[in-house]
Amino acid sequence: MMYEQGKGVAKNPALAAEWFRKAAEQDFVASQYNIAAALSDGDGILPNRPQAWTWFALAADRGITEAASGLDKLEVGVLIDEHTEARHLLAEWREQYGH
């Protein structure tokens, strides 16, 4: 959050996205939402709708209500291939981490 908002450090969206991803991969749900938002908007990272969808779905499953809104926004205009990739990524995550 420090790099995202520039609190005590220079604002750096790319570094914020890097740390959000690291934390998300360690199963921190707030970071799962944050990396999803970054991937969805291309904020500090190349946009990737399948990955954003996966992280939003994981965060929504764990009670982050804003993640459901992110999913809804991504559903508009999502290509079938992107949706298939996102569901595959989500299944892999759930298999690895059990949720």
Coordinates of N, CA, C and O in Angstrom, one line a residue:
M1 N 0.8 -1.2 0.0 CA 0.0 0.0 0.0 C 0.9 1.3 0.0 O 0.5 2.3 -0.5
M2 N 2.0 1.2 0.6 CA 2.9 2.4 0.7 C 3.3 2.9 -0.7 O 3.2 4.0 -1.0
Y3 N 3.7 1.9 -1.6 CA 4.1 2.3 -2.9 C 2.9 2.7 -3.8 O 3.0 3.5 -4.7
E4 N 1.8 2.1 -3.5 CA 0.6 2.4 -4.3 C 0.1 3.9 -4.0 O -0.2 4.6 -4.9
Q5 N 0.2 4.2 -2.7 CA -0.3 5.5 -2.3 C 0.8 6.6 -2.1 O 0.5 7.8 -1.9
G6 N 2.0 6.2 -2.2 CA 3.1 7.1 -2.0 C 3.3 7.5 -0.5 O 3.6 8.7 -0.2
K7 N 3.0 6.7 0.4 CA 3.0 7.0 1.9 C 4.4 6.7 2.4 O 4.8 5.5 2.5
G8 N 5.2 7.7 2.6 CA 6.6 7.6 3.2 C 7.6 7.2 2.1 O 8.8 7.1 2.4
V9 N 7.2 6.9 0.9 CA 8.0 6.6 -0.2 C 7.5 7.2 -1.4 O 6.3 7.6 -1.5
A10 N 8.3 7.3 -2.5 CA 7.8 7.8 -3.8 C 6.7 6.8 -4.3 O 6.9 5.6 -4.2
K11 N 5.7 7.4 -4.8 CA 4.6 6.5 -5.4 C 5.2 5.7 -6.6 O 5.9 6.3 -7.4
N12 N 5.0 4.4 -6.6 CA 5.5 3.6 -7.6 C 4.6 2.4 -7.9 O 4.6 1.4 -7.2
P13 N 3.6 2.6 -8.8 CA 2.6 1.6 -9.1 C 3.2 0.2 -9.5 O 2.7 -0.8 -9.1
A14 N 4.3 0.2 -10.2 CA 4.9 -1.0 -10.6 C 5.5 -1.8 -9.4 O 5.3 -3.0 -9.3
L15 N 6.1 -1.1 -8.5 CA 6.6 -1.8 -7.3 C 5.4 -2.2 -6.4 O 5.5 -3.3 -5.8
A16 N 4.4 -1.4 -6.4 CA 3.2 -1.8 -5.6 C 2.6 -3.1 -6.1 O 2.3 -4.0 -5.4
A17 N 2.5 -3.2 -7.5 CA 1.9 -4.4 -8.1 C 2.8 -5.6 -7.8 O 2.3 -6.7 -7.5
E18 N 4.1 -5.4 -7.8 CA 5.0 -6.5 -7.5 C 4.8 -7.0 -6.1 O 4.7 -8.2 -5.9
W19 N 4.7 -6.1 -5.1 CA 4.5 -6.5 -3.7 C 3.1 -7.1 -3.5 O 2.9 -8.1 -2.7
F20 N 2.1 -6.6 -4.2 CA 0.7 -7.1 -4.1 C 0.7 -8.6 -4.6 O 0.1 -9.4 -4.0
R21 N 1.4 -8.8 -5.7 CA 1.5 -10.2 -6.2 C 2.1 -11.1 -5.3 O 1.6 -12.2 -5.0
K22 N 3.3 -10.7 -4.7 CA 4.0 -11.6 -3.8 C 3.1 -11.9 -2.6 O 3.1 -13.0 -2.1
A23 N 2.4 -10.9 -2.0 CA 1.5 -11.1 -0.9 C 0.3 -12.0 -1.3 O -0.1 -12.9 -0.5
A24 N -0.2 -11.7 -2.5 CA -1.4 -12.5 -2.9 C -1.0 -14.0 -3.1 O -1.8 -14.9 -2.7
E25 N 0.2 -14.2 -3.6 CA 0.6 -15.6 -3.7 C 0.9 -16.3 -2.4 O 0.9 -17.5 -2.3
Q26 N 1.0 -15.5 -1.3 CA 1.2 -16.0 0.0 C -0.2 -16.1 0.7 O -0.3 -16.4 1.9
D27 N -1.2 -15.9 -0.1 CA -2.6 -16.1 0.4 C -3.2 -14.9 1.2 O -4.1 -15.1 2.0
F28 N -2.6 -13.7 1.1 CA -3.2 -12.6 1.7 C -4.3 -12.0 0.9 O -4.1 -11.5 -0.2
V29 N -5.5 -12.1 1.4 CA -6.7 -11.9 0.6 C -6.8 -10.4 0.2 O -7.2 -10.2 -1.0
A30 N -6.4 -9.5 1.0 CA -6.5 -8.1 0.6 C -5.6 -7.8 -0.6 O -5.9 -7.1 -1.6
S31 N -4.4 -8.5 -0.6 CA -3.5 -8.3 -1.7 C -4.0 -9.1 -3.0 O -3.7 -8.6 -4.1
Q32 N -4.8 -10.1 -2.8 CA -5.4 -10.8 -3.9 C -6.3 -9.8 -4.6 O -6.4 -9.7 -5.9
Y33 N -7.1 -9.0 -3.9 CA -7.9 -8.0 -4.5 C -7.1 -6.9 -5.1 O -7.4 -6.5 -6.2
N34 N -6.0 -6.4 -4.4 CA -5.2 -5.3 -5.0 C -4.5 -5.7 -6.3 O -4.5 -4.9 -7.2
I35 N -4.0 -6.9 -6.3 CA -3.3 -7.3 -7.6 C -4.4 -7.5 -8.7 O -4.1 -7.2 -9.9
A36 N -5.5 -8.0 -8.3 CA -6.6 -8.1 -9.3 C -7.0 -6.7 -9.9 O -7.1 -6.6 -11.1
A37 N -7.1 -5.7 -9.0 CA -7.4 -4.4 -9.5 C -6.3 -3.8 -10.4 O -6.6 -3.2 -11.4
A38 N -5.1 -4.1 -10.0 CA -3.9 -3.6 -10.8 C -3.9 -4.3 -12.2 O -3.7 -3.6 -13.2
L39 N -4.1 -5.6 -12.2 CA -4.2 -6.3 -13.5 C -5.3 -5.9 -14.3 O -5.3 -5.9 -15.6
S40 N -6.4 -5.6 -13.7 CA -7.6 -5.2 -14.5 C -7.4 -3.8 -15.1 O -7.8 -3.6 -16.3
D41 N -6.8 -2.9 -14.3 CA -6.7 -1.5 -14.8 C -5.4 -1.3 -15.5 O -5.2 -0.2 -16.1
G42 N -4.4 -2.2 -15.4 CA -3.1 -2.0 -16.0 C -2.3 -0.9 -15.2 O -1.5 -0.2 -15.7
D43 N -2.6 -0.9 -13.9 CA -1.9 0.1 -13.0 C -0.6 -0.4 -12.5 O -0.6 -1.2 -11.5
G44 N 0.5 -0.1 -13.1 CA 1.8 -0.5 -12.7 C 2.2 -1.9 -13.3 O 3.3 -2.4 -12.9
I45 N 1.3 -2.5 -14.0 CA 1.5 -3.8 -14.6 C 0.7 -3.9 -15.9 O -0.3 -3.2 -16.0
L46 N 1.2 -4.8 -16.8 CA 0.4 -5.0 -18.0 C -0.9 -5.6 -17.7 O -1.0 -6.5 -16.9
P47 N -2.0 -5.0 -18.3 CA -3.3 -5.6 -18.0 C -3.4 -7.1 -18.4 O -2.8 -7.5 -19.4
N48 N -4.1 -7.9 -17.6 CA -4.2 -9.3 -17.9 C -5.6 -9.7 -17.3 O -5.7 -9.9 -16.1
R49 N -6.6 -9.7 -18.2 CA -8.0 -10.0 -17.7 C -8.1 -11.4 -17.1 O -8.8 -11.5 -16.0
P50 N -7.6 -12.4 -17.7 CA -7.7 -13.8 -17.0 C -7.1 -13.8 -15.6 O -7.7 -14.3 -14.7
Q51 N -5.9 -13.2 -15.5 CA -5.3 -13.2 -14.1 C -6.1 -12.3 -13.2 O -6.3 -12.7 -12.0
A52 N -6.6 -11.2 -13.7 CA -7.4 -10.3 -12.8 C -8.6 -11.0 -12.4 O -9.0 -11.0 -11.2
W53 N -9.3 -11.7 -13.3 CA -10.5 -12.5 -13.0 C -10.3 -13.5 -11.9 O -11.0 -13.6 -10.9
T54 N -9.1 -14.2 -12.0 CA -8.8 -15.2 -11.0 C -8.6 -14.6 -9.7 O -9.2 -15.1 -8.7
W55 N -7.8 -13.6 -9.6 CA -7.6 -13.0 -8.3 C -8.8 -12.3 -7.7 O -9.1 -12.4 -6.5
F56 N -9.7 -11.7 -8.5 CA -10.9 -11.2 -8.0 C -11.8 -12.3 -7.5 O -12.5 -12.2 -6.5
A57 N -11.9 -13.4 -8.2 CA -12.7 -14.6 -7.8 C -12.2 -15.1 -6.4 O -13.0 -15.4 -5.5
L58 N -10.9 -15.2 -6.3 CA -10.4 -15.7 -5.0 C -10.7 -14.7 -3.9 O -11.2 -15.1 -2.8
A59 N -10.5 -13.4 -4.1 CA -10.9 -12.4 -3.1 C -12.3 -12.4 -2.8 O -12.7 -12.3 -1.6
A60 N -13.2 -12.5 -3.8 CA -14.6 -12.5 -3.6 C -15.0 -13.8 -2.8 O -15.9 -13.7 -1.9
D61 N -14.5 -14.9 -3.1 CA -14.8 -16.1 -2.3 C -14.4 -16.0 -0.8 O -15.0 -16.7 0.0
R62 N -13.5 -15.1 -0.5 CA -13.0 -15.0 0.8 C -13.6 -13.7 1.5 O -13.1 -13.3 2.6
G63 N -14.6 -13.1 0.9 CA -15.4 -12.1 1.6 C -15.1 -10.7 1.2 O -15.6 -9.8 1.8
I64 N -14.2 -10.4 0.2 CA -13.9 -9.0 -0.2 C -15.1 -8.6 -1.2 O -15.1 -9.0 -2.3
T65 N -16.0 -7.9 -0.7 CA -17.2 -7.5 -1.5 C -16.9 -6.7 -2.7 O -17.5 -6.9 -3.7
E66 N -15.8 -5.9 -2.6 CA -15.5 -5.1 -3.8 C -15.0 -6.0 -5.0 O -15.1 -5.6 -6.1
A67 N -14.5 -7.2 -4.6 CA -14.0 -8.1 -5.7 C -15.1 -8.5 -6.6 O -14.9 -8.8 -7.8
A68 N -16.3 -8.7 -6.0 CA -17.5 -9.1 -6.9 C -17.8 -8.0 -7.9 O -18.1 -8.3 -9.1
S69 N -17.6 -6.8 -7.5 CA -17.8 -5.7 -8.5 C -16.7 -5.7 -9.6 O -17.0 -5.5 -10.8
G70 N -15.5 -6.1 -9.2 CA -14.4 -6.2 -10.2 C -14.7 -7.3 -11.1 O -14.5 -7.2 -12.3
L71 N -15.3 -8.4 -10.6 CA -15.7 -9.6 -11.5 C -16.7 -9.1 -12.5 O -16.7 -9.4 -13.7
D72 N -17.7 -8.4 -12.0 CA -18.8 -7.9 -12.9 C -18.3 -7.0 -14.0 O -18.7 -7.2 -15.2
K73 N -17.3 -6.1 -13.7 CA -16.8 -5.3 -14.7 C -16.0 -6.1 -15.7 O -16.0 -5.8 -16.9
L74 N -15.3 -7.1 -15.3 CA -14.5 -7.9 -16.2 C -15.3 -8.8 -17.1 O -14.9 -9.1 -18.2
E75 N -16.5 -9.1 -16.6 CA -17.4 -10.0 -17.4 C -17.8 -9.4 -18.7 O -18.1 -10.0 -19.7
V76 N -17.9 -8.0 -18.7 CA -18.3 -7.3 -19.9 C -17.1 -7.4 -20.9 O -16.0 -6.9 -20.7
G77 N -17.4 -8.0 -22.0 CA -16.4 -8.0 -23.1 C -15.3 -9.1 -22.9 O -14.3 -9.1 -23.7
V78 N -15.4 -10.0 -21.9 CA -14.4 -11.0 -21.8 C -14.6 -12.0 -22.9 O -15.7 -12.5 -23.2
L79 N -13.5 -12.3 -23.5 CA -13.5 -13.3 -24.6 C -13.6 -14.8 -24.0 O -13.2 -15.0 -22.9
I80 N -14.1 -15.7 -24.8 CA -14.3 -17.1 -24.3 C -12.9 -17.6 -23.9 O -12.8 -18.3 -22.8
D81 N -11.9 -17.4 -24.7 CA -10.6 -17.9 -24.4 C -10.1 -17.3 -23.0 O -9.4 -18.0 -22.3
E82 N -10.3 -16.1 -22.8 CA -9.9 -15.4 -21.6 C -10.6 -16.1 -20.4 O -10.0 -16.3 -19.3
H83 N -11.9 -16.3 -20.6 CA -12.7 -16.8 -19.5 C -12.2 -18.3 -19.2 O -12.1 -18.7 -18.0
T84 N -11.9 -19.0 -20.2 CA -11.5 -20.4 -20.0 C -10.1 -20.4 -19.3 O -9.9 -21.2 -18.4
E85 N -9.2 -19.5 -19.7 CA -7.9 -19.4 -19.0 C -8.1 -19.0 -17.6 O -7.4 -19.6 -16.7
A86 N -9.0 -18.1 -17.3 CA -9.2 -17.6 -15.9 C -9.7 -18.8 -15.1 O -9.3 -19.0 -13.9
R87 N -10.7 -19.5 -15.6 CA -11.2 -20.6 -14.8 C -10.1 -21.7 -14.6 O -10.1 -22.3 -13.5
H88 N -9.3 -21.9 -15.5 CA -8.2 -22.9 -15.4 C -7.2 -22.4 -14.3 O -6.8 -23.2 -13.4
L89 N -6.9 -21.1 -14.3 CA -6.0 -20.5 -13.3 C -6.6 -20.7 -11.9 O -5.9 -21.0 -10.9
L90 N -7.9 -20.4 -11.8 CA -8.6 -20.5 -10.5 C -8.6 -21.9 -10.0 O -8.4 -22.2 -8.8
A91 N -8.9 -22.9 -10.9 CA -8.9 -24.3 -10.5 C -7.5 -24.7 -10.0 O -7.4 -25.4 -9.0
E92 N -6.4 -24.2 -10.6 CA -5.1 -24.6 -10.2 C -4.8 -24.0 -8.8 O -4.2 -24.7 -8.0
W93 N -5.2 -22.8 -8.6 CA -5.0 -22.1 -7.3 C -5.7 -22.9 -6.2 O -5.2 -23.2 -5.1
R94 N -7.0 -23.2 -6.4 CA -7.8 -23.9 -5.4 C -7.2 -25.3 -5.1 O -7.2 -25.7 -4.0
E95 N -6.7 -25.9 -6.2 CA -6.1 -27.3 -6.0 C -4.8 -27.1 -5.1 O -4.6 -28.0 -4.2
Q96 N -4.0 -26.1 -5.4 CA -2.8 -25.9 -4.6 C -3.0 -25.5 -3.2 O -2.3 -25.9 -2.3
Y97 N -4.0 -24.6 -3.0 CA -4.2 -24.0 -1.7 C -5.4 -24.4 -0.9 O -5.6 -24.0 0.2
G98 N -6.3 -25.2 -1.6 CA -7.4 -25.7 -0.9 C -8.6 -24.8 -0.7 O -9.4 -25.1 0.1
H99 N -8.7 -23.7 -1.5 CA -9.9 -22.9 -1.4 C -10.1 -22.1 -2.7 O -9.4 -22.2 -3.6

